[in-house]
Short mmCIF file of C-alpha atoms and ligand atoms in Angstrom, two decimals:
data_model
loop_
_atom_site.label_atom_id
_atom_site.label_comp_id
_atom_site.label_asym_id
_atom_site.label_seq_id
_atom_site.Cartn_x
_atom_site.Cartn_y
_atom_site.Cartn_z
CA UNK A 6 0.00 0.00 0.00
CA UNK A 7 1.60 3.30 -0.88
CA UNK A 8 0.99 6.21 1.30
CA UNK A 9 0.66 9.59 0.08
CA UNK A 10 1.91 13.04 1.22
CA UNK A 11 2.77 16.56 0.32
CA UNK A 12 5.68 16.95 2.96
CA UNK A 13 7.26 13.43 4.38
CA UNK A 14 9.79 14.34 7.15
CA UNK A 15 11.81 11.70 7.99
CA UNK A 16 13.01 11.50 11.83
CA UNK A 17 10.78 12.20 14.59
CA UNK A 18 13.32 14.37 15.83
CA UNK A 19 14.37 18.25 17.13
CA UNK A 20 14.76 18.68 13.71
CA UNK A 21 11.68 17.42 11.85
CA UNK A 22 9.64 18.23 14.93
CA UNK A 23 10.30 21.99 14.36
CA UNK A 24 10.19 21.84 10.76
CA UNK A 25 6.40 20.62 10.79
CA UNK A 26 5.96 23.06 13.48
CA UNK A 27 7.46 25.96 11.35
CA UNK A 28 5.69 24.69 7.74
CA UNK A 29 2.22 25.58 9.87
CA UNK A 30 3.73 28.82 11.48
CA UNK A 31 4.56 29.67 7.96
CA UNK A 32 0.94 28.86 6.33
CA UNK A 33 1.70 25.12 4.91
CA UNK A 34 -2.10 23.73 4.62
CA UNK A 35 -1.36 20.63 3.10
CA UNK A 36 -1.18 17.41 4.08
CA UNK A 37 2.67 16.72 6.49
CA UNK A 38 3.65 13.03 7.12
CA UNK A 39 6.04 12.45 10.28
CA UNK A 40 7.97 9.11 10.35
CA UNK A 41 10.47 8.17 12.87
CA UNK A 42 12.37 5.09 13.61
CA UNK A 43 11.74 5.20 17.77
CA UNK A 44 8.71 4.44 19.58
CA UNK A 45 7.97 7.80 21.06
CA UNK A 46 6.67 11.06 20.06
CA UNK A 47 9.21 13.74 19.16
CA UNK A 48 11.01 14.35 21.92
CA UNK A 49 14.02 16.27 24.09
CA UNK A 50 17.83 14.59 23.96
CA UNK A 51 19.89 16.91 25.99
CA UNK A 52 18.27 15.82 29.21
CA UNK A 53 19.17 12.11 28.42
CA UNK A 54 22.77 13.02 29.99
CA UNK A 55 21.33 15.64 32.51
CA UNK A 56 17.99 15.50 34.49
CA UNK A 57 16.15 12.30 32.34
CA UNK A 58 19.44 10.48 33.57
CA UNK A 59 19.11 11.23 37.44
CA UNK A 60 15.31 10.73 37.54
CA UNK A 61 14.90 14.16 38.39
CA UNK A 62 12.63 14.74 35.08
CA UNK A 63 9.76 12.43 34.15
CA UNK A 64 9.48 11.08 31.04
CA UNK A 65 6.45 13.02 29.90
CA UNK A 66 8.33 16.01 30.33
CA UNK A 67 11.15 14.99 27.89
CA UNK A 68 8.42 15.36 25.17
CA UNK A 69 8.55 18.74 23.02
CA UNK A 70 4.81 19.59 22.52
CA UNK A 71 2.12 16.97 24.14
CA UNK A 72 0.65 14.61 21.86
CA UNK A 73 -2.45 16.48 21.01
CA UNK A 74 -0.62 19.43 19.93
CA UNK A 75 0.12 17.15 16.82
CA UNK A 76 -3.38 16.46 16.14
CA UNK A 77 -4.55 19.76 16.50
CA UNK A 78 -2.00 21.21 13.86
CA UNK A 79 -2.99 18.36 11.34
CA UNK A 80 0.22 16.77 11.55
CA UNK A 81 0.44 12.66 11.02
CA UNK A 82 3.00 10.99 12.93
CA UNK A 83 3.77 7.08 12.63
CA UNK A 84 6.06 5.67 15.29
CA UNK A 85 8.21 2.92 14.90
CA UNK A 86 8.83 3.38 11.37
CA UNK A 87 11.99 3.24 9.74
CA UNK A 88 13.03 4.32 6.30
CA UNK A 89 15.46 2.52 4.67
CA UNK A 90 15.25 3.64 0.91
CA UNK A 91 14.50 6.62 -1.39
CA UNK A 92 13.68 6.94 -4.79
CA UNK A 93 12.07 9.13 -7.34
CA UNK A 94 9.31 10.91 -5.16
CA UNK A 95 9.21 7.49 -2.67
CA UNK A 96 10.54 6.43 0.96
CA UNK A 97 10.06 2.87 1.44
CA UNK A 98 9.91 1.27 5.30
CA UNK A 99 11.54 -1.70 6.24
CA UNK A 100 8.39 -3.43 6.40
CA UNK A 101 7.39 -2.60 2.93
CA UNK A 102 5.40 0.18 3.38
CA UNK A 103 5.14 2.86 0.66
CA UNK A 104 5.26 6.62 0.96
CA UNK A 105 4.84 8.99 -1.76
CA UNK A 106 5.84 12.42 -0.98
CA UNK A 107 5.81 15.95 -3.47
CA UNK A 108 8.73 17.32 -0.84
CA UNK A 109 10.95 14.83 1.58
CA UNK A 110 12.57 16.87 4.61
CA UNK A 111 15.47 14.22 5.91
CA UNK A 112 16.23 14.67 9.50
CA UNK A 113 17.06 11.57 10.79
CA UNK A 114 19.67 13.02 13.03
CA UNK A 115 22.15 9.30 13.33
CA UNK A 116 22.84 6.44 15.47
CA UNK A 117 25.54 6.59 18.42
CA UNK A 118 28.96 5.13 16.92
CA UNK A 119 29.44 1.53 18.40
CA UNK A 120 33.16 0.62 19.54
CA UNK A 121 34.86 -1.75 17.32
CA UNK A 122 37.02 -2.92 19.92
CA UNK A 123 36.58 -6.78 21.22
CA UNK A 124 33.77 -7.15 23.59
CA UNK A 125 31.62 -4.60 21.99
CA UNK A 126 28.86 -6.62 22.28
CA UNK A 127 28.87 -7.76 25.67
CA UNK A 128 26.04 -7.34 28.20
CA UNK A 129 26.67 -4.38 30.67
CA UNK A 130 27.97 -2.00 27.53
CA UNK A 131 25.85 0.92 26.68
CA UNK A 132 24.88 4.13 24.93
CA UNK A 133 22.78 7.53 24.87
CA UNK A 134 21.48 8.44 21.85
CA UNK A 135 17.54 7.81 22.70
CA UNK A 136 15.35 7.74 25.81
CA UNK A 137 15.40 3.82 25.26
CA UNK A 138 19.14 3.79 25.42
CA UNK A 139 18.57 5.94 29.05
CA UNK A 140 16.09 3.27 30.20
CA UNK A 141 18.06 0.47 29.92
CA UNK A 142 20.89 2.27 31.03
CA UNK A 143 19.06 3.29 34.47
CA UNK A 144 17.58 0.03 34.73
CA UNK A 145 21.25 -2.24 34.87
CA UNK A 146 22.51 1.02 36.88
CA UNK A 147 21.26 -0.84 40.15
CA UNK A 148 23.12 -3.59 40.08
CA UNK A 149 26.81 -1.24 38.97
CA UNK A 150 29.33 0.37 41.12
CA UNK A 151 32.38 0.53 38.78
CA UNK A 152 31.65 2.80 35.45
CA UNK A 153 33.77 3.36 32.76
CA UNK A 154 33.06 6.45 30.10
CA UNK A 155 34.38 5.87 27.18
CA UNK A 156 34.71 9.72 25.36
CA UNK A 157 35.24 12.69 27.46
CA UNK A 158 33.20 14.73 25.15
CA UNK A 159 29.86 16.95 26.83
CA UNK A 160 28.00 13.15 26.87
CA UNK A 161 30.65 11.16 28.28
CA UNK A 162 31.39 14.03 30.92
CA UNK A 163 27.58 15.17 31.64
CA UNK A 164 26.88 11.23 32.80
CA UNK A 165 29.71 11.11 34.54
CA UNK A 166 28.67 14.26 36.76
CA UNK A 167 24.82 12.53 36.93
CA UNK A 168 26.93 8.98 37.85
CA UNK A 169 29.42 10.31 40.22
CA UNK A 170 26.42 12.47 42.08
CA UNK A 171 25.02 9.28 42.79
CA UNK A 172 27.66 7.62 44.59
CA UNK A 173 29.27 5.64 41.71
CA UNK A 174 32.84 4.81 41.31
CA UNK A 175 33.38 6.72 37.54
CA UNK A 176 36.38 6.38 35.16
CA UNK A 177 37.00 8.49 32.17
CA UNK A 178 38.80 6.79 29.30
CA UNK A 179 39.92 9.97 26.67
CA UNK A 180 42.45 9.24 23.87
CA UNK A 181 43.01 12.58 23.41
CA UNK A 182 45.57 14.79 25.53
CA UNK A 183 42.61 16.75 27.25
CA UNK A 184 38.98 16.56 27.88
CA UNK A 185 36.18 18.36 25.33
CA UNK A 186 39.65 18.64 22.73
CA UNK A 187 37.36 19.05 19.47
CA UNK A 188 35.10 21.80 20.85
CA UNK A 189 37.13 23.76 24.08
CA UNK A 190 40.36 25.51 24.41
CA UNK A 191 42.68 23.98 27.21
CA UNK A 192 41.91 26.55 29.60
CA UNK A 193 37.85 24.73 29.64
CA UNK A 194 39.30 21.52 28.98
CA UNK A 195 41.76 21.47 32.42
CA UNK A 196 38.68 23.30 34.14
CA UNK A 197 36.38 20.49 33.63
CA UNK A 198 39.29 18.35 34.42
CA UNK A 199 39.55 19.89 37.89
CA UNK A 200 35.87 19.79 38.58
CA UNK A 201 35.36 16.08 37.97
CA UNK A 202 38.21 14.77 39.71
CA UNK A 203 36.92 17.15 43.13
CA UNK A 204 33.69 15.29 42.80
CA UNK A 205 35.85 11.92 42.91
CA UNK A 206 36.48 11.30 39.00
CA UNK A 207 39.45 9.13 37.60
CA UNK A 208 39.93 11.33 34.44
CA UNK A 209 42.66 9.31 32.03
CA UNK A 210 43.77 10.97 29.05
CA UNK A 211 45.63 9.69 26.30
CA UNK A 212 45.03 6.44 26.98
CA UNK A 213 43.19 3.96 24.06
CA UNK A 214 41.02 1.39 25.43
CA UNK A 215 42.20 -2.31 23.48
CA UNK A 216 38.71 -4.49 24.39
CA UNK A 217 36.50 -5.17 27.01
CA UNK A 218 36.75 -8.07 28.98
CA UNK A 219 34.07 -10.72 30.59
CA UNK A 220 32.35 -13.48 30.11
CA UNK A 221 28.65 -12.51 29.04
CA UNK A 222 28.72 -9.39 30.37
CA UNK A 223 31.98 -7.04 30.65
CA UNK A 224 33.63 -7.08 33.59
CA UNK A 225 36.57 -4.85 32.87
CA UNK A 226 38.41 -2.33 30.55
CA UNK A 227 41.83 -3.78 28.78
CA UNK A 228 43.82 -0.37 27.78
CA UNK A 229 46.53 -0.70 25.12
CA UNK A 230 48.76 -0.23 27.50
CA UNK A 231 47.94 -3.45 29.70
CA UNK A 232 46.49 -2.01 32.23
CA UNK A 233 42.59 -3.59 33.37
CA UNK A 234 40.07 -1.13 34.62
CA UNK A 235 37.90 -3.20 36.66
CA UNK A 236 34.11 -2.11 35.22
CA UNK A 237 31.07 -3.64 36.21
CA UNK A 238 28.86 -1.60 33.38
CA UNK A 239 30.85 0.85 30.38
CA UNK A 240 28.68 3.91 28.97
CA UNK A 241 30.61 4.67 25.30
CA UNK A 242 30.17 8.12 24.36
CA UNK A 243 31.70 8.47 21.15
CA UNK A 244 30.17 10.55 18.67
CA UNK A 245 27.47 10.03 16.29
CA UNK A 246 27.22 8.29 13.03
CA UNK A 247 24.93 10.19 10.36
CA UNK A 248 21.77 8.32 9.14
CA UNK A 249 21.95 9.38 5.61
CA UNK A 250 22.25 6.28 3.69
CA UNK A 251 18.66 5.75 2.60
CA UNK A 252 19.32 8.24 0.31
CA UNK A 253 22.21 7.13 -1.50
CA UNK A 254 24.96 8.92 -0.38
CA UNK A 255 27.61 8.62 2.30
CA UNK A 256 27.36 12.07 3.40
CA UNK A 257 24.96 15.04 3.38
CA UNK A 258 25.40 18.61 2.13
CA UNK A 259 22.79 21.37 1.79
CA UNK A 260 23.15 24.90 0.59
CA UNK A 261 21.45 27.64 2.60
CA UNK A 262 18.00 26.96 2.49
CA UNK A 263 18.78 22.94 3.43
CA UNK A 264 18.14 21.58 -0.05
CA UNK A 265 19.92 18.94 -1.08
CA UNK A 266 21.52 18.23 -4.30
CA UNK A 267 18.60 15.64 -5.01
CA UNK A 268 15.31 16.80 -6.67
CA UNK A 269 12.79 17.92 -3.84
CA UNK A 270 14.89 16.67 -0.85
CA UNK A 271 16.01 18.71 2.46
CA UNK A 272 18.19 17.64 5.06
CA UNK A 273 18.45 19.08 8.69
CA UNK A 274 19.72 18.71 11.67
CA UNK A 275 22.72 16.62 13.12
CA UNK A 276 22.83 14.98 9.87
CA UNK A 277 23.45 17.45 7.64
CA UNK A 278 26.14 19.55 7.04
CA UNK A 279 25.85 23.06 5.87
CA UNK A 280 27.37 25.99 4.60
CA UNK A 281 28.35 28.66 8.09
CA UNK A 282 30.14 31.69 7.59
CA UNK A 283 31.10 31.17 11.29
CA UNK A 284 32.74 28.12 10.43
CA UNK A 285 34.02 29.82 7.10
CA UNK A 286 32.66 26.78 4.94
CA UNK A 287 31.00 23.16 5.54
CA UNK A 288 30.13 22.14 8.81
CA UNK A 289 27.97 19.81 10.31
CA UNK A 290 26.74 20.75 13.70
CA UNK A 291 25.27 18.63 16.54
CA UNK A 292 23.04 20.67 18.78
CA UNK A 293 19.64 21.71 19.05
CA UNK A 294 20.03 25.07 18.08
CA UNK A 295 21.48 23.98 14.55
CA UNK A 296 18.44 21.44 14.04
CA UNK A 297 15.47 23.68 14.83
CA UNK A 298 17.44 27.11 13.18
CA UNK A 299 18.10 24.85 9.95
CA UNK A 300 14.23 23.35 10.57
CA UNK A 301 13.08 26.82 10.19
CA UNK A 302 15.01 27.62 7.16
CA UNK A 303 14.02 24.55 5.25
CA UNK A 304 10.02 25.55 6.24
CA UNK A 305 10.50 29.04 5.16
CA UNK A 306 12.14 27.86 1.74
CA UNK A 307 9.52 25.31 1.17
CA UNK A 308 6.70 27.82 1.26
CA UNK A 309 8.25 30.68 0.26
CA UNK A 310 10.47 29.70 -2.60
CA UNK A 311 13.85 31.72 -2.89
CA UNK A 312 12.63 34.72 -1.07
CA UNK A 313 13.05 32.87 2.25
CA UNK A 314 15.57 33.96 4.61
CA UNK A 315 18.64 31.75 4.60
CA UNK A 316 20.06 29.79 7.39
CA UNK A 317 22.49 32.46 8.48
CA UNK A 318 22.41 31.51 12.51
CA UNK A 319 25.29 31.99 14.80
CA UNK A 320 25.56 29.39 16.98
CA UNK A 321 25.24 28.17 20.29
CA UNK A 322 25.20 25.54 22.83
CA UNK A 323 24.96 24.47 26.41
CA UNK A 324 26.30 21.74 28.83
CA UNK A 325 25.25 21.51 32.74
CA UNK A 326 27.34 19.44 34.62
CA UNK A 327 27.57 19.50 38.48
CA UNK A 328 26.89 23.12 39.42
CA UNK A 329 28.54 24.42 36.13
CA UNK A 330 26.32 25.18 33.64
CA UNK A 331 28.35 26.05 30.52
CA UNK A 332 26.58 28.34 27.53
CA UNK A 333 29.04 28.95 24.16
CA UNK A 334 28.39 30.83 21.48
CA UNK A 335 30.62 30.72 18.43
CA UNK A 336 32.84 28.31 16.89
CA UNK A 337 36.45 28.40 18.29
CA UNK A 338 37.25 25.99 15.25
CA UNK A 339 40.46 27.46 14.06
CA UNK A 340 41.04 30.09 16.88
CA UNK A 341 44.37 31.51 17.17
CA UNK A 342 44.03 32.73 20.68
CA UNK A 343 42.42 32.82 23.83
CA UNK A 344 41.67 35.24 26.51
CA UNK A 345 40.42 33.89 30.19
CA UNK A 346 37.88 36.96 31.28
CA UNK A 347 37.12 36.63 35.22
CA UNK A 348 38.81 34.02 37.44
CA UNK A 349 37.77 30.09 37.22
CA UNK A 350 38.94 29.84 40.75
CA UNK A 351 36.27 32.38 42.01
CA UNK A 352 33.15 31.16 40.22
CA UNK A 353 31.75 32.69 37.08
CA UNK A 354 34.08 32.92 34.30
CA UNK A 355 34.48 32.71 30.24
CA UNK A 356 37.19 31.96 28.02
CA UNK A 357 36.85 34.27 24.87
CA UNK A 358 38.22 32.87 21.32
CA UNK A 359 39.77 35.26 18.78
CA UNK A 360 41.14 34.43 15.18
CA UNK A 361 43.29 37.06 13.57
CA UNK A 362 42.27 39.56 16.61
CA UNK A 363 38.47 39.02 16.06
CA UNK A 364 36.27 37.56 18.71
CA UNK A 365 34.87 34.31 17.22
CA UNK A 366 33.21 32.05 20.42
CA UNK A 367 32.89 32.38 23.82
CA UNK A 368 32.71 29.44 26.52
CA UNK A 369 31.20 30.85 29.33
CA UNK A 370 31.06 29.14 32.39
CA UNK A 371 28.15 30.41 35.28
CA UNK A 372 28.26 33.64 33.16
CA UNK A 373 25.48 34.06 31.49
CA UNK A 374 26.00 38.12 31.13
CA UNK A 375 29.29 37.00 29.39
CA UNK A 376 26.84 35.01 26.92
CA UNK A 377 24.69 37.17 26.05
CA UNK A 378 26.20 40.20 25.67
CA UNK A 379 29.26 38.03 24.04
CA UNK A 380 26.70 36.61 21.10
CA UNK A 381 26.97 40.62 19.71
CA UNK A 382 30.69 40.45 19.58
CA UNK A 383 30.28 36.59 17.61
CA UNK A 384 27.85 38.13 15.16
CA UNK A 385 30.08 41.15 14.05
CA UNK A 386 33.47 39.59 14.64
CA UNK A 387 34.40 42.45 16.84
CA UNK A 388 38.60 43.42 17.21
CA UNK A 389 38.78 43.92 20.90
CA UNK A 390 42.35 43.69 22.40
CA UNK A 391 42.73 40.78 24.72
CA UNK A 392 43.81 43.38 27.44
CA UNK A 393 40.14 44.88 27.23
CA UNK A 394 38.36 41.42 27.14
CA UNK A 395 39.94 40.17 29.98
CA UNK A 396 38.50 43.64 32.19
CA UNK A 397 35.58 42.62 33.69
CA UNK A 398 35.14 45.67 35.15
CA UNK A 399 33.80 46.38 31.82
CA UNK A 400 30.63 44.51 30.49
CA UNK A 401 31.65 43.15 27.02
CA UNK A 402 28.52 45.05 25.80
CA UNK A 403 29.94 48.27 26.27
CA UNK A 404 33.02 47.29 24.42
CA UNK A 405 33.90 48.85 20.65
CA UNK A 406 35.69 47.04 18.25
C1 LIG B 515 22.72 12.56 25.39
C2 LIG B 515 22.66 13.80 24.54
C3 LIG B 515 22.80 15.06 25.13
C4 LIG B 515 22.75 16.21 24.35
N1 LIG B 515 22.87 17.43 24.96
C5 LIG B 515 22.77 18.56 24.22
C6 LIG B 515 22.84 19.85 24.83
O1 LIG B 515 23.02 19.97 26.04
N2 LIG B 515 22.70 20.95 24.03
C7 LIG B 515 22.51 20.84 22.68
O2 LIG B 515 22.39 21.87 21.99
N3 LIG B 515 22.45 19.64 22.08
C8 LIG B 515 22.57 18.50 22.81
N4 LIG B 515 22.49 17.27 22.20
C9 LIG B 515 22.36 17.21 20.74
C10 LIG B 515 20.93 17.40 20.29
O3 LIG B 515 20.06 16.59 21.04
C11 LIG B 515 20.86 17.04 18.80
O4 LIG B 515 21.71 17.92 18.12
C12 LIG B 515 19.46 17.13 18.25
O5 LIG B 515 18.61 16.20 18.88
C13 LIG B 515 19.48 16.90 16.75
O6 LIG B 515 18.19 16.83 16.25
P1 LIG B 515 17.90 15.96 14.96
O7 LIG B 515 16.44 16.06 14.72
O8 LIG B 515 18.85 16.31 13.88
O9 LIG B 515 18.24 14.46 15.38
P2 LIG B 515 17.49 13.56 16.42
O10 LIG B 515 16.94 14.36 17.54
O11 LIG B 515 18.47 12.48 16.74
O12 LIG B 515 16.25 12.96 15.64
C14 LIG B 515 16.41 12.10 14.53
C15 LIG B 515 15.35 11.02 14.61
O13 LIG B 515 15.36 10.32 13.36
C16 LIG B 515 15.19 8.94 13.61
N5 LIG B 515 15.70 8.18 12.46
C17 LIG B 515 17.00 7.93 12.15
N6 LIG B 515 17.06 7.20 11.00
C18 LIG B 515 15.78 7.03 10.59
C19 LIG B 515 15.20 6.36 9.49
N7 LIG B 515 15.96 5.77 8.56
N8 LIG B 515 13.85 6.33 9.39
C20 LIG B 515 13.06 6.94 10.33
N9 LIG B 515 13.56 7.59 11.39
C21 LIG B 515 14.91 7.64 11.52
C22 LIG B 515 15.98 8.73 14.88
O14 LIG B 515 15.59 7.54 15.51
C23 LIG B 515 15.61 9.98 15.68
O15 LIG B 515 14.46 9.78 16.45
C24 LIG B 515 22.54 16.10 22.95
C25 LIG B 515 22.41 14.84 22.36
C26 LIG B 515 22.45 13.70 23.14
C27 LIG B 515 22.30 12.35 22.48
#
């Protein structure tokens, strides 16, 4: 049987969430077709490594608009259905079903990447990517003392903040010289460092991980070095993996308005990778703000045709852990320097990026004012000395350049 539909979205996501949200905002009347590989309604991720984790948010409240809001805006969503192949104005589900679309929106985000070490597959391993990931997680929690994190990225270090709160012996396993290496400057990276080994967190860097040992389920952590890490349950938090081969291709680019280079096909979110004059070319972004800002665009474009406004967003981001609740605007990719404004060891405090004397990200850490007033500075690559950014005397708002 072949379903039919003006606008398919593919991915129950942020991202295609927002997009069927914006196509009404923006006067869309016809028919929009939701399909999304997971069992719930479109829903929240961040909290998956923050509150959902801890228990301290339910899981009705990880949804992004209650189920009737869907209904009410004419918007069909199936559940549980997976796409596994385009073609010539069709999406076909691995159970056979049919959908025929005018315009496809692909924002099907991508799976967690699996370690390809031995022992992968033993019991006691896990991920977070979706809420069912978090359930089984907190469900073989009980019965674990010893974690290991695999990744000191913002997922492997937000659960091991949630973890260590609750009385759990954590280990972080980085390869990489320094925590947060492909998103924070050193000064963040040794600050986070600091923070999760006073709340009782083995933080090892450069060290690989070779397998994990046990018999059905892993009860330890072989580094390449020889070393064992005794680990009754290991969380891997390792990046993501696109989902973009339904449509033929290994890897997703869309111009400014999110079209792709196939006839009548958009891509959004953390699967696609865009052009960003803050990144100065290509980039494919992972956060919520890139999914619903490049959500929006897509909408506009789709209804409006080539008068729509661009994708043109500057970034940002956000990572609680502990008491620290982090906020960065910007991309530091490529910055050539870095200027600490305010002092870590007293509380609040940002690190500002420059690249060829022009402010291009902030990390700002419990300093929100530093956030917002930074984004200004982002937007219009202001030239401020680093003498003058590091006075905190003087808000960065009132600050020429
Ligand atoms: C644990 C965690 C914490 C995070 N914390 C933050 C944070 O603090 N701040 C921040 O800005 N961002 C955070 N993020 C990132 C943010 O959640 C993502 O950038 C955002 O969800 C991307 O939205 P998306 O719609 O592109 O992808 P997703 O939200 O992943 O949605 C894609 C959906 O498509 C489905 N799908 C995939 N393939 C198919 C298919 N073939 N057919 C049908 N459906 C398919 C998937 O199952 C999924 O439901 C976090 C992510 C995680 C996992």
């Amino acid at each position: 049987m072949t379903h039919s539909t003006d606008i398919l979205i593919v991915g129950a996501g942020q991202a295609g969430a927002q997009a069927a949200i914006s196509l009404r905002q923006e006067g869309f009347t016809g028919h929009i077709t939701m399909v999304g590989e997971e069992a719930d309604l479109p829903y929240e991720r961040p909290p998956l490594s923050k509150d959902y984790l801890s228990g301290e948010r339910p899981a009705d409240r990880l949804l992004l608009r209650p189920p009737a809001f869907w209904a009410e805006r004419d918007v069909e969503i199936l559940t549980s259905t997976t796409i596994v192949s385009v073609e010539a104005g069709m999406a076909i589900a691995d159970d056979g079903r049919r959908f025929a679309f005018g315009t496809l929106i692909w924002a099907a985000g991508g799976h967690a990447r699996k370690l390809s070490c031995a022992g992968a597959e033993l019991g006691g391993v896990h991920m977070i990517r979706t809420r069912r990931d978090d359930d089984d997680l907190r469900a073989d929690l009980h019965s674990a003392q010893r974690i290991v994190i695999i990744g000191g990225g913002y997922v492997g270090l937000e659960t091991a903040a949630v973890l260590s709160k609750q009385g759990k012996d954590v280990t972080v396993v980085e390869a990489q010289p320094r925590l947060l290496a492909r998103v924070a400057g050193p000064a963040v990276s040794d600050y986070y460092k600091a923070a999760h080994e006073a709340h009782g967190v083995t933080i090892l860097l450069n060290t690989q991980v070779e397998g994990l040992e046990g018999a059905h389920r892993v009860s330890g952590v072989r580094l390449a070095d020889g070393r064992l890490l005794p680990a009754d349950l290991v969380i891997a938090g390792i990046g993501l993996v696109p989902s973009v081969a339904p449509l033929g291709l290994d890897a997703v680019t869309v111009d400014s308005h999110c079209r792709t280079s196939l006839p009548h096909i958009y891509a959004i979110g953390d699967c696609a990778a865009h052009p960003n004059r803050y990144a100065r070319g290509s980039i494919r972004l992972e956060s919520v703000q890139n999914a619903v800002d490049m959500a929006k665009a897509a909408a506009a474009h789709i209804v409006h045709g080539d008068s729509a406004k661009p994708y043109d967003a500057c970034p940002w981001f956000w990572s609680n852990q502990y008491d620290l609740k982090l906020q960065t605007v910007g991309l530091s990719l490529g910055h050539d320097e870095t200027v600490v404004r305010g002092d870590p060891a007293a509380g609040g405090w940002s690190l500002v990026y420059l690249r060829a004397g022009a402010v291009i990200a902030l990390d700002c850490i419990n300093a929100p004012r530093d956030y917002v007033q930074g984004k200004a500075l982002v937007e219009r690559g202001a030239r401020i000395s680093p003498a003058m950014l590091a006075d905190t005397t003087t808000p960065l708002k009132q600050m020429e350049g």
